[in-house]
Amino acid sequence: MKITKITTYRAPPRWMFLKMETDEGVVGWGEPVVEGRARTVEAAVHELSEYVVGKDPARINDLWQVMYRGGFYRGGAVFMSAIAGIDQALWDIKGKVLNAPVYELLGGRVRDRMKTYCWVGGDRPADVIAQIRERMAHGFDTFKMNGCEEMGIIGSSKAVDAAVARVAEIREAFGNTIEFGLDFHGRVSAPMAKVLVKELEPFRPLFIEEPVLAEQAEYYPRIAAHTSIPIAAGERMYSRFEFKSVLERGGISILQPDLSHAGGITECVKIAAMAEAYDVALAPHCPLGPIALASCLHVDFVSWNATLQEQSIGIHYNKGGEVLDYVLNKDALTLDDGGYALPFSGPGLGIEVNEALLIERSRDVADWRNPLWRHPDGSVAEW
Ligand SMILES: O=C(O)[C@H](O)[C@@H](O)[C@@H](O)[C@H](O)CO
Ligand SMILES: [Mg+2]
Protein backbone atom coordinates (compact mmCIF):
# COMPACT_ATOMS: atom_id res chain seq x y z
CA MET A 1 0.00 0.00 0.00
CA LYS A 2 1.24 3.55 -0.72
CA ILE A 3 0.06 6.95 0.51
CA THR A 4 -1.09 8.89 -2.53
CA LYS A 5 -2.44 12.22 -1.26
CA ILE A 6 -2.86 14.43 1.81
CA THR A 7 -5.67 17.00 1.81
CA THR A 8 -6.32 19.54 4.56
CA TYR A 9 -9.65 21.15 5.40
CA ARG A 10 -9.78 24.15 7.73
CA ALA A 11 -13.29 24.23 9.19
CA PRO A 12 -15.33 26.05 11.84
CA PRO A 13 -15.16 26.54 14.70
CA ARG A 14 -11.30 26.66 14.56
CA TRP A 15 -10.23 23.18 13.56
CA MET A 16 -8.39 21.50 10.73
CA PHE A 17 -8.94 18.00 9.34
CA LEU A 18 -6.42 15.99 7.35
CA LYS A 19 -7.48 13.34 4.84
CA MET A 20 -4.83 10.78 3.87
CA GLU A 21 -5.56 8.68 0.77
CA THR A 22 -3.86 5.47 -0.37
CA ASP A 23 -3.55 3.55 -3.65
CA GLU A 24 -5.82 0.82 -2.26
CA GLY A 25 -8.68 3.17 -1.42
CA VAL A 26 -8.21 3.10 2.36
CA VAL A 27 -8.55 6.61 3.82
CA GLY A 28 -7.28 7.88 7.18
CA TRP A 29 -8.22 11.07 9.04
CA GLY A 30 -6.24 13.30 11.39
CA GLU A 31 -6.77 16.62 13.12
CA PRO A 32 -3.57 18.73 12.99
CA VAL A 33 -4.06 22.26 14.27
CA VAL A 34 -2.70 24.94 16.56
CA GLU A 35 -5.71 26.96 17.55
CA GLY A 36 -5.25 30.38 15.99
CA ARG A 37 -2.42 29.27 13.68
CA ALA A 38 -4.28 26.79 11.44
CA ARG A 39 -2.75 28.09 8.19
CA THR A 40 0.78 27.77 9.62
CA VAL A 41 0.16 24.16 10.59
CA GLU A 42 -1.44 23.55 7.18
CA ALA A 43 1.79 24.71 5.51
CA ALA A 44 3.81 22.45 7.82
CA VAL A 45 1.59 19.46 7.00
CA HIS A 46 2.12 19.96 3.28
CA GLU A 47 5.88 20.39 3.74
CA LEU A 48 6.01 17.16 5.75
CA SER A 49 3.85 15.38 3.15
CA GLU A 50 6.95 15.37 0.90
CA TYR A 51 8.36 12.72 3.30
CA VAL A 52 5.08 10.79 3.55
CA VAL A 53 3.35 10.65 0.14
CA GLY A 54 4.51 7.60 -1.81
CA LYS A 55 5.47 5.74 1.37
CA ASP A 56 3.92 2.64 3.03
CA PRO A 57 1.43 3.86 5.69
CA ALA A 58 2.02 0.70 7.74
CA ARG A 59 5.46 1.97 8.82
CA ILE A 60 4.14 4.50 11.33
CA ASN A 61 7.18 4.45 13.63
CA ASP A 62 9.63 5.05 10.78
CA LEU A 63 7.48 7.79 9.25
CA TRP A 64 7.25 9.44 12.68
CA GLN A 65 11.02 9.37 13.11
CA VAL A 66 11.54 10.71 9.58
CA MET A 67 9.09 13.59 10.17
CA TYR A 68 10.69 14.39 13.55
CA ARG A 69 14.40 13.76 12.96
CA GLY A 70 14.39 14.44 9.22
CA GLY A 71 14.40 18.18 9.91
CA PHE A 72 17.42 19.72 11.61
CA TYR A 73 15.09 22.05 13.50
CA ARG A 74 12.37 20.13 15.32
CA GLY A 75 9.71 20.24 18.02
CA GLY A 76 7.46 23.13 18.94
CA ALA A 77 3.73 23.64 18.60
CA VAL A 78 3.52 23.90 14.80
CA PHE A 79 5.70 20.99 13.69
CA MET A 80 4.52 18.64 16.45
CA SER A 81 0.88 19.44 15.63
CA ALA A 82 1.50 18.75 11.95
CA ILE A 83 3.18 15.44 12.84
CA ALA A 84 0.28 14.69 15.21
CA GLY A 85 -2.36 14.96 12.51
CA ILE A 86 -0.40 12.84 10.05
CA ASP A 87 0.27 10.26 12.79
CA GLN A 88 -3.44 10.05 13.69
CA ALA A 89 -4.32 9.39 10.04
CA LEU A 90 -1.65 6.68 9.79
CA TRP A 91 -3.11 4.88 12.82
CA ASP A 92 -6.60 5.26 11.36
CA ILE A 93 -5.42 3.57 8.14
CA LYS A 94 -3.61 0.79 10.01
CA GLY A 95 -6.74 0.00 12.01
CA LYS A 96 -8.90 -0.02 8.89
CA VAL A 97 -6.47 -2.32 7.04
CA LEU A 98 -6.32 -4.73 10.02
CA ASN A 99 -10.02 -4.25 10.82
CA ALA A 100 -9.33 -3.35 14.46
CA PRO A 101 -9.77 -0.28 16.67
CA VAL A 102 -6.46 1.52 17.35
CA TYR A 103 -6.59 0.61 21.06
CA GLU A 104 -6.51 -3.10 20.05
CA LEU A 105 -3.35 -2.45 18.02
CA LEU A 106 -1.84 -0.82 21.13
CA GLY A 107 -2.29 -3.91 23.28
CA GLY A 108 -5.98 -3.75 24.17
CA ARG A 109 -8.03 -1.94 26.79
CA VAL A 110 -7.14 -1.50 30.47
CA ARG A 111 -10.65 -0.12 31.22
CA ASP A 112 -14.22 -0.53 30.05
CA ARG A 113 -15.07 3.19 29.84
CA MET A 114 -13.30 6.55 30.18
CA LYS A 115 -14.40 9.43 32.40
CA THR A 116 -14.69 12.78 30.64
CA TYR A 117 -15.27 16.30 31.90
CA CYS A 118 -16.77 19.36 30.30
CA TRP A 119 -16.10 23.10 30.33
CA VAL A 120 -18.34 25.64 31.98
CA GLY A 121 -18.05 29.42 31.96
CA GLY A 122 -16.21 31.24 29.21
CA ASP A 123 -12.97 33.14 28.76
CA ARG A 124 -14.14 35.22 31.70
CA PRO A 125 -15.66 32.53 33.95
CA ALA A 126 -19.30 33.47 34.42
CA ASP A 127 -22.66 31.79 34.94
CA VAL A 128 -20.81 28.67 36.04
CA ILE A 129 -23.51 27.65 38.54
CA ALA A 130 -26.26 27.66 35.90
CA GLN A 131 -24.02 25.88 33.38
CA ILE A 132 -23.00 23.22 35.89
CA ARG A 133 -26.67 22.56 36.63
CA GLU A 134 -27.40 22.31 32.90
CA ARG A 135 -24.53 19.87 32.28
CA MET A 136 -25.43 17.83 35.39
CA ALA A 137 -28.84 17.28 33.81
CA HIS A 138 -26.92 15.50 31.01
CA GLY A 139 -25.14 13.28 33.51
CA PHE A 140 -21.83 15.15 33.90
CA ASP A 141 -20.40 15.52 37.37
CA THR A 142 -16.89 16.73 36.55
CA PHE A 143 -16.15 20.17 35.14
CA LYS A 144 -13.44 22.66 34.31
CA MET A 145 -13.51 26.42 34.15
CA ASN A 146 -11.08 29.29 33.92
CA GLY A 147 -9.83 30.09 37.41
CA CYS A 148 -9.48 33.82 36.93
CA GLU A 149 -9.49 36.69 34.45
CA GLU A 150 -6.41 38.81 33.69
CA MET A 151 -3.97 38.73 36.59
CA GLY A 152 -1.02 41.08 36.97
CA ILE A 153 2.37 39.72 38.04
CA ILE A 154 1.42 41.12 41.42
CA GLY A 155 -2.36 40.92 41.19
CA SER A 156 -4.92 42.64 43.35
CA SER A 157 -6.55 41.06 46.36
CA LYS A 158 -9.80 41.95 44.58
CA ALA A 159 -8.87 39.61 41.70
CA VAL A 160 -7.90 36.89 44.17
CA ASP A 161 -11.14 37.39 46.09
CA ALA A 162 -13.14 37.09 42.84
CA ALA A 163 -11.47 33.77 42.02
CA VAL A 164 -12.04 32.43 45.52
CA ALA A 165 -15.65 33.68 45.73
CA ARG A 166 -16.54 31.82 42.52
CA VAL A 167 -15.18 28.56 43.89
CA ALA A 168 -16.83 29.11 47.27
CA GLU A 169 -20.15 29.65 45.48
CA ILE A 170 -19.73 26.36 43.59
CA ARG A 171 -18.98 24.40 46.75
CA GLU A 172 -21.90 26.17 48.50
CA ALA A 173 -24.27 25.18 45.69
CA PHE A 174 -23.08 21.62 45.03
CA GLY A 175 -20.93 20.48 47.96
CA ASN A 176 -18.90 17.50 46.80
CA THR A 177 -21.59 16.17 44.49
CA ILE A 178 -19.41 17.48 41.68
CA GLU A 179 -15.69 17.88 41.02
CA PHE A 180 -14.08 20.72 39.13
CA GLY A 181 -10.67 21.74 37.87
CA LEU A 182 -9.54 25.35 37.67
CA ASP A 183 -7.61 26.33 34.57
CA PHE A 184 -5.36 29.30 35.28
CA HIS A 185 -4.61 29.19 31.54
CA GLY A 186 -1.13 30.59 32.10
CA ARG A 187 -2.66 33.91 33.11
CA VAL A 188 -1.01 33.86 36.53
CA SER A 189 2.63 34.50 37.32
CA ALA A 190 4.58 32.58 39.95
CA PRO A 191 4.13 35.14 42.76
CA MET A 192 0.35 35.12 42.43
CA ALA A 193 0.09 31.37 41.86
CA LYS A 194 1.32 30.79 45.40
CA VAL A 195 -1.25 33.25 46.75
CA LEU A 196 -4.11 31.69 44.78
CA VAL A 197 -3.39 28.05 45.59
CA LYS A 198 -3.23 28.92 49.30
CA GLU A 199 -6.58 30.77 49.21
CA LEU A 200 -8.24 28.03 47.12
CA GLU A 201 -6.96 25.13 49.21
CA PRO A 202 -9.98 24.97 51.57
CA PHE A 203 -12.33 24.36 48.61
CA ARG A 204 -10.30 21.42 47.28
CA PRO A 205 -10.64 21.84 43.50
CA LEU A 206 -9.84 18.59 41.70
CA PHE A 207 -6.76 20.18 40.13
CA ILE A 208 -5.26 23.52 39.20
CA GLU A 209 -4.19 23.66 35.56
CA GLU A 210 -1.32 25.71 34.11
CA PRO A 211 -0.82 27.63 37.38
CA VAL A 212 2.03 29.29 35.53
CA LEU A 213 3.02 29.31 31.87
CA ALA A 214 4.69 26.18 30.47
CA GLU A 215 7.87 28.24 30.05
CA GLN A 216 7.87 28.66 33.85
CA ALA A 217 7.54 24.91 34.51
CA GLU A 218 10.44 25.02 36.98
CA TYR A 219 7.94 26.62 39.39
CA TYR A 220 5.67 23.56 39.49
CA PRO A 221 7.55 21.89 42.38
CA ARG A 222 7.67 25.18 44.30
CA ILE A 223 3.94 25.80 43.82
CA ALA A 224 3.21 22.16 44.68
CA ALA A 225 5.12 22.68 47.93
CA HIS A 226 2.54 25.34 48.86
CA THR A 227 -0.56 23.24 48.34
CA SER A 228 -2.07 19.78 48.36
CA ILE A 229 -4.17 20.64 45.28
CA PRO A 230 -2.90 18.52 42.36
CA ILE A 231 -1.09 20.59 39.70
CA ALA A 232 -1.97 19.82 36.07
CA ALA A 233 -0.24 20.95 32.88
CA GLY A 234 0.92 19.80 29.48
CA GLU A 235 -1.18 21.31 26.71
CA ARG A 236 1.70 23.59 25.72
CA MET A 237 4.43 20.94 25.80
CA TYR A 238 5.01 19.07 22.61
CA SER A 239 7.19 15.97 22.98
CA ARG A 240 8.67 13.39 25.37
CA PHE A 241 11.77 15.55 25.49
CA GLU A 242 9.84 18.46 27.04
CA PHE A 243 7.85 16.27 29.42
CA LYS A 244 11.04 14.52 30.56
CA SER A 245 12.34 17.52 32.52
CA VAL A 246 8.88 18.37 33.88
CA LEU A 247 8.52 14.85 35.30
CA GLU A 248 12.08 14.80 36.65
CA ARG A 249 11.63 18.10 38.50
CA GLY A 250 8.36 16.89 40.10
CA GLY A 251 5.47 19.00 41.31
CA ILE A 252 3.17 17.89 38.52
CA SER A 253 0.37 15.44 39.45
CA ILE A 254 -1.61 15.37 36.19
CA LEU A 255 -0.03 15.44 32.73
CA GLN A 256 -2.19 16.86 29.93
CA PRO A 257 -0.53 16.24 26.57
CA ASP A 258 -2.66 17.26 23.60
CA LEU A 259 -3.04 14.47 21.00
CA SER A 260 -3.16 17.10 18.24
CA HIS A 261 -0.15 19.08 19.49
CA ALA A 262 2.25 16.53 21.03
CA GLY A 263 3.15 14.37 18.05
CA GLY A 264 -0.01 12.27 17.91
CA ILE A 265 -0.81 8.77 19.15
CA THR A 266 2.71 7.41 18.64
CA GLU A 267 4.24 10.11 20.86
CA CYS A 268 1.47 10.44 23.45
CA VAL A 269 1.42 6.71 24.23
CA LYS A 270 5.11 7.10 25.16
CA ILE A 271 4.41 10.24 27.20
CA ALA A 272 1.64 8.38 29.04
CA ALA A 273 4.06 5.59 29.93
CA MET A 274 6.66 8.12 31.15
CA ALA A 275 4.03 9.71 33.40
CA GLU A 276 3.04 6.33 34.83
CA ALA A 277 6.66 5.69 35.79
CA TYR A 278 6.50 8.87 37.93
CA ASP A 279 3.07 8.00 39.39
CA VAL A 280 1.57 10.94 37.49
CA ALA A 281 -1.99 10.78 36.14
CA LEU A 282 -2.78 11.25 32.46
CA ALA A 283 -5.58 13.60 31.43
CA PRO A 284 -5.18 14.41 27.73
CA HIS A 285 -6.02 17.97 26.72
CA CYS A 286 -8.70 18.21 24.03
CA PRO A 287 -10.62 21.43 23.29
CA LEU A 288 -10.79 20.35 19.66
CA GLY A 289 -12.83 18.17 17.33
CA PRO A 290 -13.86 14.53 16.95
CA ILE A 291 -10.66 13.07 15.47
CA ALA A 292 -8.58 14.68 18.21
CA LEU A 293 -11.00 13.38 20.86
CA ALA A 294 -11.03 9.88 19.38
CA SER A 295 -7.23 9.86 19.31
CA CYS A 296 -7.19 10.84 23.00
CA LEU A 297 -9.64 8.10 23.91
CA HIS A 298 -7.63 5.38 22.16
CA VAL A 299 -4.62 6.42 24.25
CA ASP A 300 -6.82 6.59 27.38
CA PHE A 301 -8.11 3.07 26.82
CA VAL A 302 -4.59 1.60 26.84
CA SER A 303 -3.04 3.80 29.57
CA TRP A 304 -3.50 2.59 33.14
CA ASN A 305 -2.85 6.11 34.53
CA ALA A 306 -5.45 7.81 32.32
CA THR A 307 -7.82 9.52 34.74
CA LEU A 308 -9.87 12.19 33.02
CA GLN A 309 -10.50 13.16 29.41
CA GLU A 310 -11.30 16.68 28.32
CA GLN A 311 -13.90 16.98 25.59
CA SER A 312 -15.16 20.13 23.94
CA ILE A 313 -18.91 19.52 23.53
CA GLY A 314 -20.45 22.83 24.59
CA ILE A 315 -17.11 24.59 25.11
CA HIS A 316 -17.21 28.36 24.67
CA TYR A 317 -14.93 28.20 21.60
CA ASN A 318 -17.29 26.06 19.53
CA LYS A 319 -19.07 28.82 17.68
CA GLY A 320 -20.16 27.67 14.22
CA GLY A 321 -19.24 24.05 14.72
CA GLU A 322 -19.64 21.31 17.33
CA VAL A 323 -17.79 18.04 17.92
CA LEU A 324 -20.50 15.79 16.46
CA ASP A 325 -21.28 17.99 13.45
CA TYR A 326 -18.60 16.35 11.31
CA VAL A 327 -19.28 12.80 12.53
CA LEU A 328 -21.63 10.49 10.63
CA ASN A 329 -21.59 7.71 13.27
CA LYS A 330 -22.47 10.07 16.16
CA ASP A 331 -23.17 7.19 18.54
CA ALA A 332 -19.42 6.44 18.50
CA LEU A 333 -18.85 9.59 20.60
CA THR A 334 -21.98 9.54 22.71
CA LEU A 335 -21.01 10.03 26.34
CA ASP A 336 -23.09 7.78 28.54
CA ASP A 337 -24.44 8.59 31.99
CA GLY A 338 -21.75 10.16 34.16
CA GLY A 339 -19.90 11.54 31.17
CA TYR A 340 -18.20 8.26 30.33
CA ALA A 341 -16.95 7.49 26.83
CA LEU A 342 -17.33 3.89 25.70
CA PRO A 343 -14.78 1.99 23.58
CA PHE A 344 -15.02 2.42 19.83
CA SER A 345 -16.27 -0.62 17.95
CA GLY A 346 -15.26 0.56 14.48
CA PRO A 347 -11.82 0.00 12.93
CA GLY A 348 -9.07 2.59 13.12
CA LEU A 349 -9.97 5.70 15.12
CA GLY A 350 -13.65 4.67 14.85
CA ILE A 351 -14.92 7.98 13.41
CA GLU A 352 -16.75 8.20 10.08
CA VAL A 353 -16.14 11.76 8.90
CA ASN A 354 -18.90 13.73 7.15
CA GLU A 355 -16.61 14.86 4.34
CA ALA A 356 -19.40 16.53 2.35
CA LEU A 357 -20.18 18.86 5.27
CA LEU A 358 -16.47 19.39 5.85
CA ILE A 359 -15.91 20.43 2.22
CA GLU A 360 -18.92 22.72 2.33
CA ARG A 361 -17.87 24.45 5.55
CA SER A 362 -14.21 24.66 4.56
CA ARG A 363 -15.10 26.84 1.56
CA ASP A 364 -15.59 29.95 3.64
CA VAL A 365 -14.00 29.61 7.03
CA ALA A 366 -12.88 32.53 9.19
CA ASP A 367 -9.35 32.47 10.61
CA TRP A 368 -9.96 32.08 14.36
CA ARG A 369 -7.67 34.07 16.59
CA ASN A 370 -7.51 33.98 20.37
CA PRO A 371 -8.35 37.29 22.04
CA LEU A 372 -5.52 39.73 22.70
CA TRP A 373 -5.97 40.99 26.23
CA ARG A 374 -4.37 44.02 27.82
CA HIS A 375 -3.98 45.12 31.44
CA PRO A 376 -5.43 48.46 32.54
CA ASP A 377 -2.00 50.03 31.98
CA GLY A 378 -2.10 48.94 28.35
CA SER A 379 0.47 46.13 28.62
CA VAL A 380 -0.32 42.75 27.07
CA ALA A 381 -2.11 40.39 29.45
CA GLU A 382 -1.92 36.59 29.17
CA TRP A 383 -5.26 35.36 27.78
O1 LIG B 1 -7.65 23.51 28.89
C1 LIG B 1 -8.01 23.92 27.79
O2 LIG B 1 -8.97 23.46 27.12
C2 LIG B 1 -7.16 24.96 27.14
O3 LIG B 1 -6.51 25.77 28.09
C3 LIG B 1 -7.87 25.78 26.08
O4 LIG B 1 -8.63 26.77 26.67
C4 LIG B 1 -6.83 26.36 25.18
O5 LIG B 1 -5.95 25.33 24.77
C5 LIG B 1 -7.43 26.97 23.94
O6 LIG B 1 -7.94 25.92 23.12
C6 LIG B 1 -6.38 27.75 23.21
O7 LIG B 1 -6.93 28.30 22.04
MG1 LIG C 1 -5.97 24.52 29.74
Short mmCIF file of N, CA and C and ligand atoms in Angstrom, two decimals, residues 14 35 119 144 183 185 209-210 235 285 287 310 315 317 368 370 383, ligand 1:
data_model
loop_
_atom_site.label_atom_id
_atom_site.label_comp_id
_atom_site.label_asym_id
_atom_site.label_seq_id
_atom_site.Cartn_x
_atom_site.Cartn_y
_atom_site.Cartn_z
N ARG A 14 -12.72 26.25 14.62
CA ARG A 14 -11.30 26.66 14.56
C ARG A 14 -10.39 25.46 14.38
N GLU A 35 -4.58 26.04 17.55
CA GLU A 35 -5.71 26.96 17.55
C GLU A 35 -5.18 28.39 17.33
N TRP A 119 -16.35 21.70 29.98
CA TRP A 119 -16.10 23.10 30.33
C TRP A 119 -17.39 23.77 30.75
N LYS A 144 -14.60 21.79 34.28
CA LYS A 144 -13.44 22.66 34.31
C LYS A 144 -13.88 24.05 33.89
N ASP A 183 -8.65 26.11 35.57
CA ASP A 183 -7.61 26.33 34.57
C ASP A 183 -7.12 27.78 34.69
N HIS A 185 -4.81 28.83 32.96
CA HIS A 185 -4.61 29.19 31.54
C HIS A 185 -3.32 29.96 31.32
N GLU A 209 -4.83 23.87 36.86
CA GLU A 209 -4.19 23.66 35.56
C GLU A 209 -3.41 24.90 35.14
N GLU A 210 -2.20 24.61 34.56
CA GLU A 210 -1.32 25.71 34.11
C GLU A 210 -1.31 26.85 35.14
N GLU A 235 -0.63 21.01 28.04
CA GLU A 235 -1.18 21.31 26.71
C GLU A 235 -0.22 22.12 25.85
N HIS A 285 -5.38 16.69 27.02
CA HIS A 285 -6.02 17.97 26.72
C HIS A 285 -6.74 17.83 25.39
N PRO A 287 -9.55 20.46 23.56
CA PRO A 287 -10.62 21.43 23.29
C PRO A 287 -10.97 21.45 21.80
N GLU A 310 -10.60 15.47 28.71
CA GLU A 310 -11.30 16.68 28.32
C GLU A 310 -12.02 16.45 27.01
N ILE A 315 -18.15 23.65 24.68
CA ILE A 315 -17.11 24.59 25.11
C ILE A 315 -17.35 25.94 24.47
N TYR A 317 -15.61 27.90 22.88
CA TYR A 317 -14.93 28.20 21.60
C TYR A 317 -15.74 27.69 20.41
N TRP A 368 -9.76 31.82 12.93
CA TRP A 368 -9.96 32.08 14.36
C TRP A 368 -8.68 32.59 14.99
N ASN A 370 -7.14 33.78 18.96
CA ASN A 370 -7.51 33.98 20.37
C ASN A 370 -7.49 35.48 20.70
N TRP A 383 -3.83 35.70 27.97
CA TRP A 383 -5.26 35.36 27.78
C TRP A 383 -5.61 34.10 28.50
O1 LIG B 1 -7.65 23.51 28.89
C1 LIG B 1 -8.01 23.92 27.79
O2 LIG B 1 -8.97 23.46 27.12
C2 LIG B 1 -7.16 24.96 27.14
O3 LIG B 1 -6.51 25.77 28.09
C3 LIG B 1 -7.87 25.78 26.08
O4 LIG B 1 -8.63 26.77 26.67
C4 LIG B 1 -6.83 26.36 25.18
O5 LIG B 1 -5.95 25.33 24.77
C5 LIG B 1 -7.43 26.97 23.94
O6 LIG B 1 -7.94 25.92 23.12
C6 LIG B 1 -6.38 27.75 23.21
O7 LIG B 1 -6.93 28.30 22.04
#
